[in-house]
Amino acid sequence: MKLWDIYKFSVELGIQTDPRGPEAVAQELERRCKAFDQLSAAEKEWFDTDQLTNPYPDTRILQGAVDREIKHLFVGIDIGVSELLLVDRLNQKGTGIDAVMAHHPEGLALTTLHQAMDLQTDIFHGHGVPINVADQILQREADKTHFEISVGNYNRVVDAARLLELPMLTSHTTTDNLVQHYIEQKIASAQPRLISEIMELLSHEPEYNEARKLEAGPRLLSGSPDNRCGKIMVDMTGGTDAGTEIYEKLGQAGIGTIVAMHLSPGVREVLEKAHVNIVLAGHMSSDSLGLNLFMDQLEARGLKITAGSGFTRFKRDPETRKLLS
């Protein structure tokens, strides 16, 4: 596959499993195109045209020719300079890695990460938070995230990839959408009544069992295994942490249980005060699950995958992969 084809396929799968639904995503892209058409020539010069066809700013090609043929991909949760040097060393030993994929964004995918938080507005609204409330809270959090990232050394890793002549891309919200969709479908199928049944459901996924061996498996942070679930919210996509204020609204919206990839200490306290059961599925394990769903698709198309940097590779059978459809 060409580097561009891998990137576009990631975006397509992200749209296919987007919590807003493909039609809503198409409408958003159409809105962006209309807004772009109204810009002056000078404004168009600075416009991020990738976002006319890609609704996920944290998923991008960061370095390398788009028509580069890729046969062997190194994939990790976090790609830093050390991982790039590792790949360079592996290639010196004859491994033949053609490109590197990071889950967590770097470079331009990192400085635009705050824009991916728009997705959370629709997720929280879908779980009962008024749209005007979700809009205003998440816009403030997005602005805060943008500021915090923009003062850092955001392009350091991409610079290293360029100097090592390693093609690099990211797949963040796209694969987070995959794990969100996958777990939501599992829960919808199982219809768990008790928290213990959610914990049992997660125990059937190899990524969570692997994390359990390292004392990082799914945990019940708040509530009892015998508690009834009530209304369940899966919280695994949307860029980054949405802050505490929006989670204060979940108890008022009638959410009984949240199944999250990760939560900040402040969010945990807010949810506990609202008597919301908290199932912490795990960060690296949930990221790995989403990536594995994507890697299964890439391997089926002939790509060789080498996993590292926190990514644990597990393959699923064709029947399980149908959960993507």
XYZ file of C-alpha atoms in Angstrom:
325
model
C 0.000 0.000 0.000
C 1.102 3.562 -0.566
C 1.510 5.833 2.468
C -1.471 7.871 1.254
C -3.643 4.750 0.985
C -2.919 3.770 4.598
C -3.814 7.274 5.765
C -7.017 7.452 3.720
C -8.082 3.981 4.853
C -7.631 5.044 8.480
C -9.861 8.070 7.891
C -12.483 5.934 6.127
C -12.669 3.484 9.041
C -12.875 6.398 11.472
C -15.841 7.862 9.595
C -17.488 4.449 9.315
C -17.400 4.038 13.119
C -17.801 7.688 14.133
C -20.231 8.070 17.094
C -21.976 10.890 15.220
C -22.715 8.620 12.265
C -21.299 8.893 8.715
C -24.098 11.212 7.542
C -23.375 13.770 10.262
C -19.662 13.617 9.431
C -20.422 14.171 5.736
C -22.521 17.219 6.635
C -19.659 18.638 8.703
C -17.198 18.168 5.839
C -19.651 19.832 3.461
C -19.935 22.779 5.858
C -16.147 23.119 5.905
C -15.973 23.085 2.107
C -18.572 25.841 1.863
C -16.703 27.922 4.445
C -13.453 27.394 2.527
C -15.062 28.609 -0.708
C -15.952 31.889 1.016
C -12.361 32.623 2.048
C -10.119 35.114 0.292
C -7.092 33.895 -1.644
C -4.814 34.989 1.215
C -6.914 33.119 3.785
C -7.006 29.991 1.628
C -3.217 29.964 1.531
C -3.128 29.325 5.301
C -6.112 26.997 5.437
C -5.517 23.392 6.508
C -6.960 21.758 3.385
C -6.602 18.236 4.812
C -9.620 19.043 6.954
C -11.837 19.379 3.885
C -11.776 15.591 3.503
C -10.484 14.427 6.891
C -12.620 15.192 9.978
C -9.853 14.020 12.339
C -7.032 16.593 12.610
C -4.983 14.278 14.861
C -4.713 11.675 12.063
C -2.205 12.739 9.408
C 0.814 11.997 7.278
C 3.559 13.896 9.096
C 6.633 13.055 7.039
C 7.406 11.280 3.782
C 6.227 11.148 0.179
C 2.542 10.253 -0.038
C 3.189 7.892 -2.950
C 5.875 5.953 -1.066
C 5.192 2.212 -1.286
C 4.840 0.688 2.193
C 5.200 -3.032 2.811
C 6.331 -3.083 6.447
C 4.949 -0.744 9.125
C 6.241 -0.165 12.667
C 3.304 0.759 14.915
C 3.444 2.146 18.458
C 1.245 4.012 20.917
C 3.829 6.758 21.421
C 6.554 7.412 18.882
C 9.446 9.508 20.136
C 12.990 10.032 18.955
C 14.006 6.834 20.777
C 11.493 4.747 18.806
C 12.676 6.281 15.544
C 16.270 5.417 16.430
C 15.101 1.898 17.302
C 13.522 1.549 13.861
C 16.677 2.913 12.241
C 18.736 0.338 14.175
C 16.355 -2.484 13.248
C 16.698 -1.485 9.609
C 20.481 -1.600 9.947
C 19.975 -5.226 11.032
C 17.890 -5.882 7.921
C 14.326 -5.648 9.265
C 13.164 -3.561 6.312
C 10.656 -1.248 8.013
C 9.296 1.259 5.486
C 7.328 3.645 7.720
C 6.316 4.420 11.296
C 2.789 4.904 12.628
C 2.117 6.593 15.963
C -1.195 6.433 17.753
C -0.702 9.548 19.850
C -0.233 12.611 17.656
C 2.932 14.597 17.027
C 3.689 17.693 14.964
C 0.710 19.224 13.178
C -1.477 16.353 14.368
C -0.656 17.434 17.939
C -1.075 21.193 17.507
C -4.541 20.600 16.021
C -5.544 17.933 18.575
C -7.895 20.379 20.291
C -10.050 20.469 17.149
C -10.740 16.737 17.509
C -12.536 17.519 20.780
C -15.545 18.750 18.765
C -16.576 15.108 18.534
C -17.121 15.008 22.295
C -19.769 17.712 22.060
C -22.009 15.330 20.133
C -21.138 12.373 22.366
C -22.080 14.189 25.571
C -25.174 15.640 23.932
C -26.165 12.130 22.856
C -26.000 11.106 26.509
C -28.310 13.858 27.700
C -26.151 16.954 28.183
C -27.826 19.993 26.531
C -26.027 20.896 23.310
C -25.503 24.536 24.316
C -23.897 23.443 27.577
C -21.651 20.863 25.887
C -20.664 23.356 23.173
C -19.538 26.075 25.562
C -17.771 23.835 28.073
C -15.855 21.888 25.456
C -14.850 24.998 23.530
C -13.208 26.357 26.686
C -11.429 23.047 27.265
C -10.292 22.916 23.633
C -8.834 26.428 23.890
C -6.984 25.402 27.053
C -5.630 22.267 25.364
C -4.456 24.260 22.335
C -2.556 26.711 24.507
C -0.876 23.973 26.558
C 0.293 22.138 23.431
C 1.379 25.209 21.464
C 3.988 26.223 24.049
C 5.716 22.823 23.848
C 8.281 21.339 21.438
C 5.541 19.883 19.260
C 7.577 19.126 16.114
C 10.625 17.497 17.711
C 9.731 13.919 16.753
C 8.700 14.825 13.200
C 12.029 16.605 12.739
C 13.822 13.426 13.803
C 11.768 11.335 11.357
C 12.681 13.769 8.575
C 16.398 13.610 9.385
C 16.278 9.807 9.490
C 14.239 9.803 6.258
C 11.509 7.697 7.884
C 7.947 8.216 6.619
C 5.647 8.842 9.595
C 1.911 9.121 10.122
C -0.531 9.155 13.023
C -3.854 7.422 13.566
C -5.474 8.765 16.724
C -9.195 9.579 16.773
C -9.708 7.198 13.855
C -8.609 4.159 15.873
C -10.186 5.508 19.070
C -13.454 5.503 17.120
C -12.835 1.822 16.342
C -12.466 0.810 19.986
C -15.414 3.018 21.014
C -17.619 1.380 18.377
C -16.367 -2.113 19.229
C -17.019 -1.829 22.989
C -20.390 -0.131 22.430
C -21.457 -3.015 20.204
C -20.257 -5.566 22.753
C -22.253 -3.854 25.496
C -25.340 -3.474 23.302
C -25.201 -7.188 22.508
C -24.603 -8.358 26.093
C -27.068 -5.940 27.754
C -25.222 -6.085 31.113
C -27.375 -5.515 34.182
C -24.625 -5.482 36.807
C -21.177 -3.864 36.869
C -19.631 -7.308 37.298
C -21.039 -8.240 33.895
C -19.199 -5.327 32.264
C -15.975 -6.452 33.938
C -16.601 -9.974 32.647
C -17.229 -8.637 29.142
C -13.891 -6.793 29.118
C -12.078 -9.888 30.370
C -12.753 -11.611 27.036
C -10.555 -9.103 25.171
C -6.870 -10.147 24.985
C -5.568 -6.578 25.236
C -7.172 -6.154 28.660
C -5.937 -9.535 29.857
C -2.403 -8.698 28.740
C -2.594 -5.413 30.677
C -3.856 -7.327 33.706
C -0.590 -9.309 33.764
C 1.180 -5.958 34.175
C -1.206 -4.748 36.933
C -2.835 -2.354 34.469
C -6.017 -4.256 33.644
C -9.605 -2.993 33.873
C -10.497 -1.601 37.298
C -13.671 -0.585 39.065
C -12.822 2.877 40.387
C -16.208 3.710 41.850
C -19.190 1.548 42.719
C -19.591 -2.120 43.556
C -19.551 -5.186 41.269
C -23.125 -5.838 42.400
C -24.323 -2.346 41.473
C -26.767 -2.097 38.617
C -25.354 -0.388 35.553
C -28.201 1.920 34.670
C -27.537 3.944 31.542
C -24.022 3.152 30.250
C -21.697 5.611 28.526
C -18.566 4.414 26.709
C -15.948 7.184 26.766
C -12.985 6.282 24.556
C -12.750 8.841 21.747
C -12.737 12.564 21.098
C -9.138 13.748 21.132
C -8.200 14.235 24.779
C -9.486 14.867 28.316
C -12.579 17.064 28.302
C -11.982 18.455 31.815
C -14.117 18.125 34.935
C -16.998 20.517 34.243
C -18.663 18.491 31.485
C -18.590 15.321 33.608
C -20.523 17.098 36.362
C -23.457 17.111 33.955
C -23.501 13.325 33.442
C -25.149 12.510 36.766
C -27.832 15.089 36.008
C -28.256 13.514 32.559
C -29.017 10.120 34.102
C -25.783 8.268 33.330
C -25.355 5.368 35.749
C -22.050 3.909 34.560
C -19.132 5.177 32.516
C -16.691 2.819 30.793
C -13.623 4.943 30.151
C -10.222 4.488 28.595
C -8.652 6.847 31.148
C -9.753 9.633 33.492
C -7.974 12.437 35.319
C -8.157 12.426 39.156
C -10.424 15.471 39.038
C -12.931 13.748 36.753
C -12.940 10.701 39.025
C -13.860 12.863 42.016
C -16.657 14.574 40.102
C -18.167 11.264 38.959
C -17.918 9.746 42.434
C -19.818 12.708 43.888
C -22.497 12.160 41.222
C -22.694 8.448 42.225
C -21.714 7.312 38.734
C -20.113 3.860 38.564
C -16.657 4.112 36.973
C -15.121 1.248 35.002
C -11.581 2.150 33.947
C -10.818 -0.123 31.010
C -7.203 0.979 30.630
C -5.347 3.421 28.405
C -2.620 1.471 26.589
C -4.842 -1.614 26.361
C -7.782 0.300 24.867
C -5.472 2.107 22.450
C -4.034 -1.283 21.478
C -7.512 -2.702 20.870
C -8.374 0.121 18.496
C -5.066 -0.207 16.687
C -5.471 -3.990 16.434
C -8.814 -3.596 14.703
C -7.066 -1.375 12.145
C -3.991 -3.604 11.844
C -6.193 -6.628 11.092
C -7.525 -4.714 8.104
C -4.052 -3.644 6.950
C -2.602 -7.146 7.285
C -5.512 -8.501 5.259
C -4.311 -6.143 2.510
C -0.767 -7.520 2.615
C 0.991 -5.151 5.015
C 3.517 -6.515 7.520
C 3.184 -5.078 11.047
C 5.836 -4.770 13.747
C 4.385 -3.662 17.101
C 6.236 -1.721 19.791
C 6.099 1.227 22.182
C 3.190 -0.043 24.282
C 1.190 -1.500 21.409
C 0.348 -5.171 22.022
C -0.604 -6.966 18.814
C -3.503 -9.418 18.887
C -5.315 -10.673 15.807
C -9.048 -11.267 15.658
C -10.880 -13.826 13.566
C -12.937 -12.675 10.549
C -16.222 -13.102 12.444
C -15.073 -10.765 15.206
C -13.917 -8.211 12.638
C -17.498 -7.987 11.388
C -18.208 -5.841 14.462
C -16.677 -3.023 12.432
C -19.500 -3.185 9.915
